[in-house]
mmCIF file of C-alpha atoms in Angstrom:
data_model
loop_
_atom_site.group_PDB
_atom_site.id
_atom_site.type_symbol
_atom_site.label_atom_id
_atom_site.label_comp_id
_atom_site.label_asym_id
_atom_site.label_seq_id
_atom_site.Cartn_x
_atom_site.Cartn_y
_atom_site.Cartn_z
ATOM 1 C CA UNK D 16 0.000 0.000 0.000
ATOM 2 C CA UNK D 17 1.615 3.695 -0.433
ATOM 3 C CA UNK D 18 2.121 5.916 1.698
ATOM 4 C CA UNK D 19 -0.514 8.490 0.199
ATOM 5 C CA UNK D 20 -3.140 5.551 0.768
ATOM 6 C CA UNK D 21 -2.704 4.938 4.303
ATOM 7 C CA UNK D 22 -2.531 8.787 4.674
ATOM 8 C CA UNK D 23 -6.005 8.931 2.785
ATOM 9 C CA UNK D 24 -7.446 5.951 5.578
ATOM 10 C CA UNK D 25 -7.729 3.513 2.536
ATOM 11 C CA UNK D 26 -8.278 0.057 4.202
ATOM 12 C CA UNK D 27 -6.451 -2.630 2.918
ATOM 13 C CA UNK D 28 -8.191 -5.948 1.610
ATOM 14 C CA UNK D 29 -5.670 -9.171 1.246
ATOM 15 C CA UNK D 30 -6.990 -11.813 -1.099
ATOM 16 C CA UNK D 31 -5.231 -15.348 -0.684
ATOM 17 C CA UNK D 32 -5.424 -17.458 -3.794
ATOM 18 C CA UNK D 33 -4.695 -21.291 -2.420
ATOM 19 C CA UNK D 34 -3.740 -23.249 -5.976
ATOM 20 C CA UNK D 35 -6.001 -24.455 -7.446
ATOM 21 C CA UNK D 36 -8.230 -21.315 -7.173
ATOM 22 C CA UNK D 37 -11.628 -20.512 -7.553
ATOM 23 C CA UNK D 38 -11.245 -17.673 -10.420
ATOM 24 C CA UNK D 39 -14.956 -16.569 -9.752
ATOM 25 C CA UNK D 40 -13.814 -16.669 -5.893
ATOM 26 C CA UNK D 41 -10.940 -14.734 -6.728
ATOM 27 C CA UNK D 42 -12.455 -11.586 -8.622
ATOM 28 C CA UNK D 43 -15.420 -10.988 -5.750
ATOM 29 C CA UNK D 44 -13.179 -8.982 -3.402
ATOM 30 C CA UNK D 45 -11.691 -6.989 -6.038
ATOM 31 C CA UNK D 46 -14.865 -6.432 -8.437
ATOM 32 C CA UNK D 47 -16.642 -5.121 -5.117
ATOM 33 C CA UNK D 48 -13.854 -3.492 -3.296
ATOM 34 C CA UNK D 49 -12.486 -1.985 -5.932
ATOM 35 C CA UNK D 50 -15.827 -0.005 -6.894
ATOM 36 C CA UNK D 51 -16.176 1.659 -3.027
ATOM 37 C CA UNK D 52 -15.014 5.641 -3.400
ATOM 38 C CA UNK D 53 -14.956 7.923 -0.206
ATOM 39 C CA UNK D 54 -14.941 11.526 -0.539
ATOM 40 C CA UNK D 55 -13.268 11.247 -4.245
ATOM 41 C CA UNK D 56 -10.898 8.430 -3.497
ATOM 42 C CA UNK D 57 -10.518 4.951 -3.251
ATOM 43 C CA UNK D 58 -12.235 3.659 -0.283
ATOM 44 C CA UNK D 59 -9.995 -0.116 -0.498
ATOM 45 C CA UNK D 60 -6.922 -1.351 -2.165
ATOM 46 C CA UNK D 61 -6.902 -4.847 -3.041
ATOM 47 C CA UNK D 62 -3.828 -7.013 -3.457
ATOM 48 C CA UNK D 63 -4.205 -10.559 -4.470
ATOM 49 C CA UNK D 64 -1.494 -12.940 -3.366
ATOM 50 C CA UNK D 65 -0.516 -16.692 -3.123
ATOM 51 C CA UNK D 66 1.822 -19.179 -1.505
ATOM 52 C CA UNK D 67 4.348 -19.131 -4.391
ATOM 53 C CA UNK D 68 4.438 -15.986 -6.062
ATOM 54 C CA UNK D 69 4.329 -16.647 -10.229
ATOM 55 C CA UNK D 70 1.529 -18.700 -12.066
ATOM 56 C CA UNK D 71 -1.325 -20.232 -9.861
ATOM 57 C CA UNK D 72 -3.265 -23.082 -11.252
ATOM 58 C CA UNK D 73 -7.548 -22.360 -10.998
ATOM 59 C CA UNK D 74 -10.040 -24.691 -10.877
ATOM 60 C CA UNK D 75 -11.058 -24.001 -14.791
ATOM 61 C CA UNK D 76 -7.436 -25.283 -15.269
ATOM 62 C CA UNK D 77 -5.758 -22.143 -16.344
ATOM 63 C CA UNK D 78 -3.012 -20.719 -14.482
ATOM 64 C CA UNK D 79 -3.397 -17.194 -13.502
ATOM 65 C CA UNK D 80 0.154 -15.004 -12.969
ATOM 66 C CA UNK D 81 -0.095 -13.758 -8.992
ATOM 67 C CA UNK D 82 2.802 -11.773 -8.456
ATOM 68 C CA UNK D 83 2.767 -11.306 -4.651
ATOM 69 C CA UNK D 84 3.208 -13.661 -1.817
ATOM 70 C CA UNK D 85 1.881 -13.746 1.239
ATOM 71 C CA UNK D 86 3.970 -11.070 2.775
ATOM 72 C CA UNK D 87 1.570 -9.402 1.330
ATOM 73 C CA UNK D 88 -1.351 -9.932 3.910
ATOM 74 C CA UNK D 89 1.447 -8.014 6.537
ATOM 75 C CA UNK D 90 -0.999 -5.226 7.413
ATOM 76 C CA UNK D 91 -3.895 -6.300 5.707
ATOM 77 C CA UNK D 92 -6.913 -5.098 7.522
ATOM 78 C CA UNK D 93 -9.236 -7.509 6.504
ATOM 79 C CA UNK D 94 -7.732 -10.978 4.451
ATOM 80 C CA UNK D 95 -10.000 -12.966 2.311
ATOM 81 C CA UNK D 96 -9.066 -16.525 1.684
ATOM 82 C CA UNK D 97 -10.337 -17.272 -1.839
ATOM 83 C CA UNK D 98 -12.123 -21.490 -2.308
ATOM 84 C CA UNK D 99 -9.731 -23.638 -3.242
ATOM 85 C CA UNK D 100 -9.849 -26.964 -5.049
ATOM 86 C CA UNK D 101 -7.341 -28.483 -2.338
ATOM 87 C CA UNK D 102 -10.112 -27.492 0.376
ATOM 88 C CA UNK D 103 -8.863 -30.679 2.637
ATOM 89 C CA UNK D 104 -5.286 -30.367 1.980
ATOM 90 C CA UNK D 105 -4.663 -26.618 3.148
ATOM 91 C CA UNK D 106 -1.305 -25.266 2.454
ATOM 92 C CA UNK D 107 0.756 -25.120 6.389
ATOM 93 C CA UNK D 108 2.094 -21.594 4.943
ATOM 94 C CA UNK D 109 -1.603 -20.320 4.794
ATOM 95 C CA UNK D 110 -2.337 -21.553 8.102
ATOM 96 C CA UNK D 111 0.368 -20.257 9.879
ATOM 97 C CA UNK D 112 -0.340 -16.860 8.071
ATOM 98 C CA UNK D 113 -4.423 -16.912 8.955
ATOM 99 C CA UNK D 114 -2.910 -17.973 12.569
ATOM 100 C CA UNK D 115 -0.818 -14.647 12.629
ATOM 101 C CA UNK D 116 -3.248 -12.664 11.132
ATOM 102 C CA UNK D 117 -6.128 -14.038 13.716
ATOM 103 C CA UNK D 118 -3.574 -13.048 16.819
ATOM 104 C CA UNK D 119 -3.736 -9.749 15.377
ATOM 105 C CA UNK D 120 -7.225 -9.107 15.650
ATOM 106 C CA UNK D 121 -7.176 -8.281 11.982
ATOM 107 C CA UNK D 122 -10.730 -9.168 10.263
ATOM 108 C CA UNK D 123 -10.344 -12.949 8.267
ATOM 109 C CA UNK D 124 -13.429 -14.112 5.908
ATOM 110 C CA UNK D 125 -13.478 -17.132 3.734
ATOM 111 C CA UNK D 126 -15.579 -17.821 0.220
ATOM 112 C CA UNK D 127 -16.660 -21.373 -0.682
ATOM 113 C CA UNK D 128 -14.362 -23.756 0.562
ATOM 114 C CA UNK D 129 -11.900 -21.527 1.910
ATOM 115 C CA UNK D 130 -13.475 -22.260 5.552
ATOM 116 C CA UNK D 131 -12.139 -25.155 5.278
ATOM 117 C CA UNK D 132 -8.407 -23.855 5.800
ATOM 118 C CA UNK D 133 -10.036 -21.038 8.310
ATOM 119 C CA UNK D 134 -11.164 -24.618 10.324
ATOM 120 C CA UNK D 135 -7.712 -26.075 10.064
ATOM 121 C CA UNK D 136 -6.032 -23.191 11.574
ATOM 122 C CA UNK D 137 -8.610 -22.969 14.702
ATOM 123 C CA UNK D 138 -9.757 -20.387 13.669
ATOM 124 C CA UNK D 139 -13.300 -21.492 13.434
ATOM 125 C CA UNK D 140 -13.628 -23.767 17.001
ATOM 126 C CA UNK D 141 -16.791 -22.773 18.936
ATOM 127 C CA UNK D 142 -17.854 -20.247 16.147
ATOM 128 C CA UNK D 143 -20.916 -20.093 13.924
ATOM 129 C CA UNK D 144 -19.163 -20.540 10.346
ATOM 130 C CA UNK D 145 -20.929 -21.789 6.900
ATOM 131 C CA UNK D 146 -19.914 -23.218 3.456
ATOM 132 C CA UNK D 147 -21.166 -24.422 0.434
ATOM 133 C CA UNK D 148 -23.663 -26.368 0.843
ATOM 134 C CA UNK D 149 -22.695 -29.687 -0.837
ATOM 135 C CA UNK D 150 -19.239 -29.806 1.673
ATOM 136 C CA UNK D 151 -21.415 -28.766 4.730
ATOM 137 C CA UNK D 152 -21.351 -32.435 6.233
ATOM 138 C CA UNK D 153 -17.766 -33.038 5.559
ATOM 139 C CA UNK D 154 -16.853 -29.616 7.008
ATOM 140 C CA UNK D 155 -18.852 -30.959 10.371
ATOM 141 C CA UNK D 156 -17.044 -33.972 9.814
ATOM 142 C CA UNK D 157 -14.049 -32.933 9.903
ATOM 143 C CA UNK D 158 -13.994 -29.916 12.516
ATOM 144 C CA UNK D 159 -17.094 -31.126 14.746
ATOM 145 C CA UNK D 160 -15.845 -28.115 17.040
ATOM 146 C CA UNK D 161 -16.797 -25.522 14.614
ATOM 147 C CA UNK D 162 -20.746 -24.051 15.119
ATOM 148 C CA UNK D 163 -21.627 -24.758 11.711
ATOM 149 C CA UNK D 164 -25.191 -23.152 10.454
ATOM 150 C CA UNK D 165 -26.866 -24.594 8.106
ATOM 151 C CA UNK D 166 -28.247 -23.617 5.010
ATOM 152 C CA UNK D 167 -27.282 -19.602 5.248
ATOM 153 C CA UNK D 168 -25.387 -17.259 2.703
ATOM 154 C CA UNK D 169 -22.603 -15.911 5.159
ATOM 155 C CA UNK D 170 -21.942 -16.018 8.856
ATOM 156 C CA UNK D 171 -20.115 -13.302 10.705
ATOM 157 C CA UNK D 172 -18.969 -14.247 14.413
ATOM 158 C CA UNK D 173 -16.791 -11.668 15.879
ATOM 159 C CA UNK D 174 -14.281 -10.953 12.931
ATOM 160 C CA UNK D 175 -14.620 -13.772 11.201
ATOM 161 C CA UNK D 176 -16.943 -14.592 8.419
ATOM 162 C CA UNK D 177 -17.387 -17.124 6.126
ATOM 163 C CA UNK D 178 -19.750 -17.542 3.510
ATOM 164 C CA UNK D 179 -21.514 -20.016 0.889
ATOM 165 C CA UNK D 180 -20.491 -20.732 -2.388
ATOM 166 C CA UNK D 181 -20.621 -18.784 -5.632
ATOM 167 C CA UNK D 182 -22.368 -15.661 -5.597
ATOM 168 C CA UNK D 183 -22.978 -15.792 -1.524
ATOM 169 C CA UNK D 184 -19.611 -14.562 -1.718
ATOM 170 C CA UNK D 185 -20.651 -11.069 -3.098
ATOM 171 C CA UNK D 186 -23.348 -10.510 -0.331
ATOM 172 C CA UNK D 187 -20.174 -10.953 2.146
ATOM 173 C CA UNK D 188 -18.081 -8.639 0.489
ATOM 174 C CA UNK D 189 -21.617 -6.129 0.241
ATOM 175 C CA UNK D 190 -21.791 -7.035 3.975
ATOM 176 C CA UNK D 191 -18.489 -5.922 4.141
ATOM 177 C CA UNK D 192 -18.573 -2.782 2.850
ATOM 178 C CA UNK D 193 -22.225 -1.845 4.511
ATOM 179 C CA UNK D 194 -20.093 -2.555 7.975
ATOM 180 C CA UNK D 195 -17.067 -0.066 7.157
ATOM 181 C CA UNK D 196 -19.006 2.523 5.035
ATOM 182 C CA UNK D 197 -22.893 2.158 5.588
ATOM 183 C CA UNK D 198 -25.853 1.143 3.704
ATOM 184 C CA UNK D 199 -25.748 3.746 1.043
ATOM 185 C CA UNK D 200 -22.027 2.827 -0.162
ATOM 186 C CA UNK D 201 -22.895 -0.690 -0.167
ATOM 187 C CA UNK D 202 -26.078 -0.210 -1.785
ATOM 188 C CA UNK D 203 -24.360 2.045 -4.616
ATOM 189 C CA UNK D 204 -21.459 -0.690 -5.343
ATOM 190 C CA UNK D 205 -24.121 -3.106 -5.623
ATOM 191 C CA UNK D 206 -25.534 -0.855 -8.310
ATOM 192 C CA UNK D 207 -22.393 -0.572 -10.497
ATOM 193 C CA UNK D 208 -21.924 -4.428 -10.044
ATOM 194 C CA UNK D 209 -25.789 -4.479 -10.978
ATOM 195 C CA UNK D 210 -26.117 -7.513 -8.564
ATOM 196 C CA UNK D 211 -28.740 -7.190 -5.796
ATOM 197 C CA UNK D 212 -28.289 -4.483 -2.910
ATOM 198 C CA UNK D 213 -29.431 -6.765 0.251
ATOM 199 C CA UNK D 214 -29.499 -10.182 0.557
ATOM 200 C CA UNK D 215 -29.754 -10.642 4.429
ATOM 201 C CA UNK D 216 -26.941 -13.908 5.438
ATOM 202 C CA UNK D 217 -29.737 -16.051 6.835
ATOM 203 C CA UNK D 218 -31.484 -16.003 3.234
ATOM 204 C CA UNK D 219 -31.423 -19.764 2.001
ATOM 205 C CA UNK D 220 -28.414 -20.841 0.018
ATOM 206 C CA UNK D 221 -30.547 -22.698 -2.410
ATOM 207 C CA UNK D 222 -34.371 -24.019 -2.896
ATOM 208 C CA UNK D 223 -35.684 -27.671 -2.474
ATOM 209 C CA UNK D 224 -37.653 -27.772 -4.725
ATOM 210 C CA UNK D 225 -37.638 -26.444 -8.419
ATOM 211 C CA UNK D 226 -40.142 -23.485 -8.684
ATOM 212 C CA UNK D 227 -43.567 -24.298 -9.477
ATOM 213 C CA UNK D 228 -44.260 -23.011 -13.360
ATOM 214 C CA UNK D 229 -47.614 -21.533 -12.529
ATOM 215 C CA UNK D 230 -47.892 -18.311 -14.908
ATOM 216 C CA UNK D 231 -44.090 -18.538 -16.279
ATOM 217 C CA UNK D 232 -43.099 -15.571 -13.835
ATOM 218 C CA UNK D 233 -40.943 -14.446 -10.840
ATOM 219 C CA UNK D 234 -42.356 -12.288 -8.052
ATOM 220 C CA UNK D 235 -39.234 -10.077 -9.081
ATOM 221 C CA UNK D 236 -41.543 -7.454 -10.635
ATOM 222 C CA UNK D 237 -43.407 -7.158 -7.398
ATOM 223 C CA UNK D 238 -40.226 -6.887 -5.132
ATOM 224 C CA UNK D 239 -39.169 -4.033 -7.688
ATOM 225 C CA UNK D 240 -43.095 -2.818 -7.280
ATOM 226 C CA UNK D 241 -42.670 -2.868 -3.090
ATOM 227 C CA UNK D 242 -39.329 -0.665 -3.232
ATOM 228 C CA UNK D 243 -40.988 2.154 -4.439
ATOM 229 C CA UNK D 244 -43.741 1.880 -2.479
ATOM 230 C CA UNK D 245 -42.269 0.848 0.881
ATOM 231 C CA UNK D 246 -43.440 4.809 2.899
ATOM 232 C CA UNK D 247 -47.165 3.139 1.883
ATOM 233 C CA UNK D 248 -48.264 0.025 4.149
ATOM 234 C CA UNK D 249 -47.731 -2.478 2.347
ATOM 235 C CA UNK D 250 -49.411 -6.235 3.657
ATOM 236 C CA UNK D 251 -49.595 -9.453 2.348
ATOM 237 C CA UNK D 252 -53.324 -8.474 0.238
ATOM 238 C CA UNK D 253 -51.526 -5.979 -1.416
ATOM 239 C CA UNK D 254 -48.398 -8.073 -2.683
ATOM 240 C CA UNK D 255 -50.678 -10.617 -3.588
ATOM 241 C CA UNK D 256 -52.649 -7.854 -5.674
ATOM 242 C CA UNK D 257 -49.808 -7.017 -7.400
ATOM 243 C CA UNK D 258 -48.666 -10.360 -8.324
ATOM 244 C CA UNK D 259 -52.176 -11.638 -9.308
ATOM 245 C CA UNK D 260 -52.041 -14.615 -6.853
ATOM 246 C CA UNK D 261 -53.435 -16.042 -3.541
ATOM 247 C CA UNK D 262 -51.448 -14.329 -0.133
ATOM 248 C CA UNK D 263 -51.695 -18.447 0.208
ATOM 249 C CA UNK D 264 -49.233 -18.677 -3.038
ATOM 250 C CA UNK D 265 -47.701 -15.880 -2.556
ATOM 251 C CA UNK D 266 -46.100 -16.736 0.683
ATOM 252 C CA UNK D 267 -45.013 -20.447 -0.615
ATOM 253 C CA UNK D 268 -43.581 -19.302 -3.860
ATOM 254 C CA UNK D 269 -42.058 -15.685 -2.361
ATOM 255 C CA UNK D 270 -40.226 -18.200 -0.189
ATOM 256 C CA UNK D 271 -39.068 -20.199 -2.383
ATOM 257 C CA UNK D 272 -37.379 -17.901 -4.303
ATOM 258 C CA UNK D 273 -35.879 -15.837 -1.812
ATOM 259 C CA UNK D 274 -35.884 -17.891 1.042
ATOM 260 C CA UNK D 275 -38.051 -15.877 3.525
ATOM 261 C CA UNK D 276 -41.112 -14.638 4.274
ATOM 262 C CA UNK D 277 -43.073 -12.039 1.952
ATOM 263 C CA UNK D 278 -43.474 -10.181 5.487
ATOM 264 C CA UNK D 279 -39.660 -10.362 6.903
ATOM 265 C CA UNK D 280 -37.834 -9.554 3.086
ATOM 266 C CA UNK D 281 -40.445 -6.034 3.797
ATOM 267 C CA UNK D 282 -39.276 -5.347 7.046
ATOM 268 C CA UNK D 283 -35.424 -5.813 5.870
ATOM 269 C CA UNK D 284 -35.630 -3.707 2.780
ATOM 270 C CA UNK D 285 -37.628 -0.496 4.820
ATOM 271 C CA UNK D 286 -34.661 -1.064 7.455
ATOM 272 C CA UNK D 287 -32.085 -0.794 4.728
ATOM 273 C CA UNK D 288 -34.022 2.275 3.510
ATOM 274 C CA UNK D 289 -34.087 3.668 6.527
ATOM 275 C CA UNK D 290 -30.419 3.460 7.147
ATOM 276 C CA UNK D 291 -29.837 4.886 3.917
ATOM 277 C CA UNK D 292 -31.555 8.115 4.644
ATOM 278 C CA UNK D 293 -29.923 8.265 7.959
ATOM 279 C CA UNK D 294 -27.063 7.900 6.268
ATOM 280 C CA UNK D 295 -27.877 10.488 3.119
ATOM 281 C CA UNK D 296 -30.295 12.705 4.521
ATOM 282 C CA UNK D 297 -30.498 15.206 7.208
ATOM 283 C CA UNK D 298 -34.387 14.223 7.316
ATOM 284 C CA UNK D 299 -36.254 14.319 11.441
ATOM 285 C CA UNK D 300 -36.382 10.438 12.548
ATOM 286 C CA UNK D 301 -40.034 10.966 12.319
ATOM 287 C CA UNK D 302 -39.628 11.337 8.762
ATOM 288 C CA UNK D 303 -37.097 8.692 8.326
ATOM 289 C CA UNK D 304 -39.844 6.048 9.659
ATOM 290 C CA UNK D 305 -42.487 7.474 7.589
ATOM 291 C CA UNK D 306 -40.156 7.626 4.241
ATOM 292 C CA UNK D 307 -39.026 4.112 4.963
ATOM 293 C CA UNK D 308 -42.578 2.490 5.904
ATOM 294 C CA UNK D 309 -41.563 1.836 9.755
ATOM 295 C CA UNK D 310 -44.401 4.386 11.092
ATOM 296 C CA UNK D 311 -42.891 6.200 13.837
ATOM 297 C CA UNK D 312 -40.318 7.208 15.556
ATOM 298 C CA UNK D 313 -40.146 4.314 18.458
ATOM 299 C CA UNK D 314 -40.430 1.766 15.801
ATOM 300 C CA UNK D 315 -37.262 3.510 13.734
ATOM 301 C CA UNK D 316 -36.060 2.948 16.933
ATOM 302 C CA UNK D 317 -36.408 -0.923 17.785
ATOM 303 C CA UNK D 318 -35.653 -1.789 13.995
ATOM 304 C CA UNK D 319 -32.085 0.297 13.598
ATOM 305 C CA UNK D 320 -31.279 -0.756 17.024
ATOM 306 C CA UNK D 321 -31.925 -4.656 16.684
ATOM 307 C CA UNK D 322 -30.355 -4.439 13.524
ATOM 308 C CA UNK D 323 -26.954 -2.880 13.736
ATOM 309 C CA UNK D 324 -26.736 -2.075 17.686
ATOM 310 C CA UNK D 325 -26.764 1.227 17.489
ATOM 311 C CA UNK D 326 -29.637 3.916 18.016
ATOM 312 C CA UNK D 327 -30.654 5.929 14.631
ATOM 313 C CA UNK D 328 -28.888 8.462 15.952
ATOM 314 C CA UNK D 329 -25.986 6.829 16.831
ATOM 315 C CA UNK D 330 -25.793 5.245 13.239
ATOM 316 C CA UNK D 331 -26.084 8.454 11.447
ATOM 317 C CA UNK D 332 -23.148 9.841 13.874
ATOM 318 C CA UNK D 333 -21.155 6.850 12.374
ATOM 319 C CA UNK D 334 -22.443 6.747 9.134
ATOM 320 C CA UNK D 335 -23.387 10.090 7.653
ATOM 321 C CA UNK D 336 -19.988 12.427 7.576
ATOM 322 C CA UNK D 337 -18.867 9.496 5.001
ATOM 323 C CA UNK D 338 -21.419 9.791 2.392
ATOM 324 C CA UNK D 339 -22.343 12.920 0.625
ATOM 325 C CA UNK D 340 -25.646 14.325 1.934
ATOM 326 C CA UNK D 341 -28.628 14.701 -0.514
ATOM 327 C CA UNK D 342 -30.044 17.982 -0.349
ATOM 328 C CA UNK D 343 -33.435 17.405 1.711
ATOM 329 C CA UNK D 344 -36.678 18.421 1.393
ATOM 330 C CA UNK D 345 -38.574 20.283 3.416
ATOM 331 C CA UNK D 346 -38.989 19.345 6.752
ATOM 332 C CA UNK D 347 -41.904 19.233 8.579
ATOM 333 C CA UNK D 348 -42.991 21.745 11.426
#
């Protein structure tokens, strides 16, 4: 990292790529991290390494040239250890590095299989931790110590996370990011990636059951339909409406596809909104509830604080000074 970059409070993000690596793994941290700005300037700098500096073989086969080892992860304020193909034979040199950088109290995530090396160093004993879902019993298996949940995107347990395969890494990088900067960075990286803003971790990694073909359509119009509607109050009857179903099929099919309720994926998305215009706006709490469908005040209240810990005010203490502020309306006498 230069000097300018620390100077600016750029954080640094390690990515360890464990031959042979994921290349989808492997381009997550740095598609994501690479698209967060702060006041004008890069809000990350990413620096992928690997055991042996040079070419690294990938899953696909093809070798990909990594120039840094993993000196690299020296001062690394989060590291993120890529899936790996060898998931059961973890490199010692890894270990010992995810041991160091663990003793450190630096922040350590995994993608895919990479828990596997994050449960081989120790790192994982009496924590909740996750993987893909096909390795989950050989994970438990293996590390019967580790808290393993089942069936979620990503787990964070103090600061360590681990997530599912595949694309459940980009909802732990968006996680991430929505930690360090707020909901309104987070939400505006997912927008460049065009992937989806929230996915909450304890959204199922994958269906049962194919989707029934009834009409040949999603409910994706009618989540798009409920975001710009979420200041009205919005119930079952009126998603149902909208999707030209039964509240009876809506709830089964909403959560099949998205792996909750029709009635908890509203409640996170008016959260979210809400901690965006805490975040963006310089709007009364009253108005924040209203604008973001909680109702009042008190509610704004129990939502933000079960959420993220902190009051509304104390989020937009932490949160707003890093965003620029939208110009509000008027406010309200």
């Amino acid at each position: 990292m230069t000097v300018e970059s620390r100077v600016r409070g750029v954080q640094r993000v390690a990515v360890i790529a464990a031959p042979p690596v994921s290349m989808f793994n492997l381009a997550i941290p740095e598609m994501l991290f690479g698209k967060v700005e702060i006041d004008g300037g890069p809000g990350y700098e990413t620096v992928i390494c690997a055991p042996d500096p040079g070419p690294v073989t990938t899953t696909g086969g093809l070798d990909l040239v990594v120039p840094r080892g993993l000196d690299a992860v020296e001062g690394a304020d989060t590291v993120i250890l890529a899936g790996s193909g060898a998931y059961t034979d973890p490199d010692p040199r890894v270990l010992d590095v995810l041991r160091v950088t663990a003793a450190a109290g630096r922040r350590i995530a995994s993608i895919c299989t990479g828990a596997f090396a994050l449960a081989e160093a120790g790192l994982l004993d009496g924590r909740a931790a996750t993987t893909y879902w096909a390795y989950r019993p050989l994970l438990a298996a293996r590390h019967p110590a580790v808290d393993l949940q089942d069936d979620v995107l990503f787990v964070q347990d103090g600061p360590v996370l681990t997530s599912s395969g595949y694309a459940a890494g980009i909802d732990l990088c968006l996680h991430v990011i929505r930690t360090d900067h707020g909901a309104a960075v987070a939400n505006a990286v997912a927008r460049l990636a065009l992937v989806a803003p929230v996915r909450p971790g304890g959204q199922t990694q994958f269906t049962q059951t194919p989707l029934p073909p009834e009409r040949g359509v999603s409910f994706a119009d009618t989540r798009a339909w409920a975001m710009e509607h979420l200041d009205e109050p919005l119930g079952l009857n009126d998603l149902a409406r909208h999707a030209g179903v039964s509240v009876r099929t809506l709830s089964r099919r909403f959560h099949a596809e998205t792996g909750v309720s029709p009635l908890q994926w509203l409640l996170h998305q008016r959260v979210e909104r809400a901690k965006e215009l805490l975040e963006t706006t310089s709007f009364p709490m009253d108005q924040v509830a209203r604008a973001s469908g909680l109702g009042s005040a008190d509610s704004l209240r129990q939502h933000v604080l079960r959420r993220t810990g902190l009051t509304p005010s104390a989020y937009r203490a932490s949160f707003n000074r890093m965003v620029p502020r939208l110009t509000p309306g008027p406010e309200p006498e």
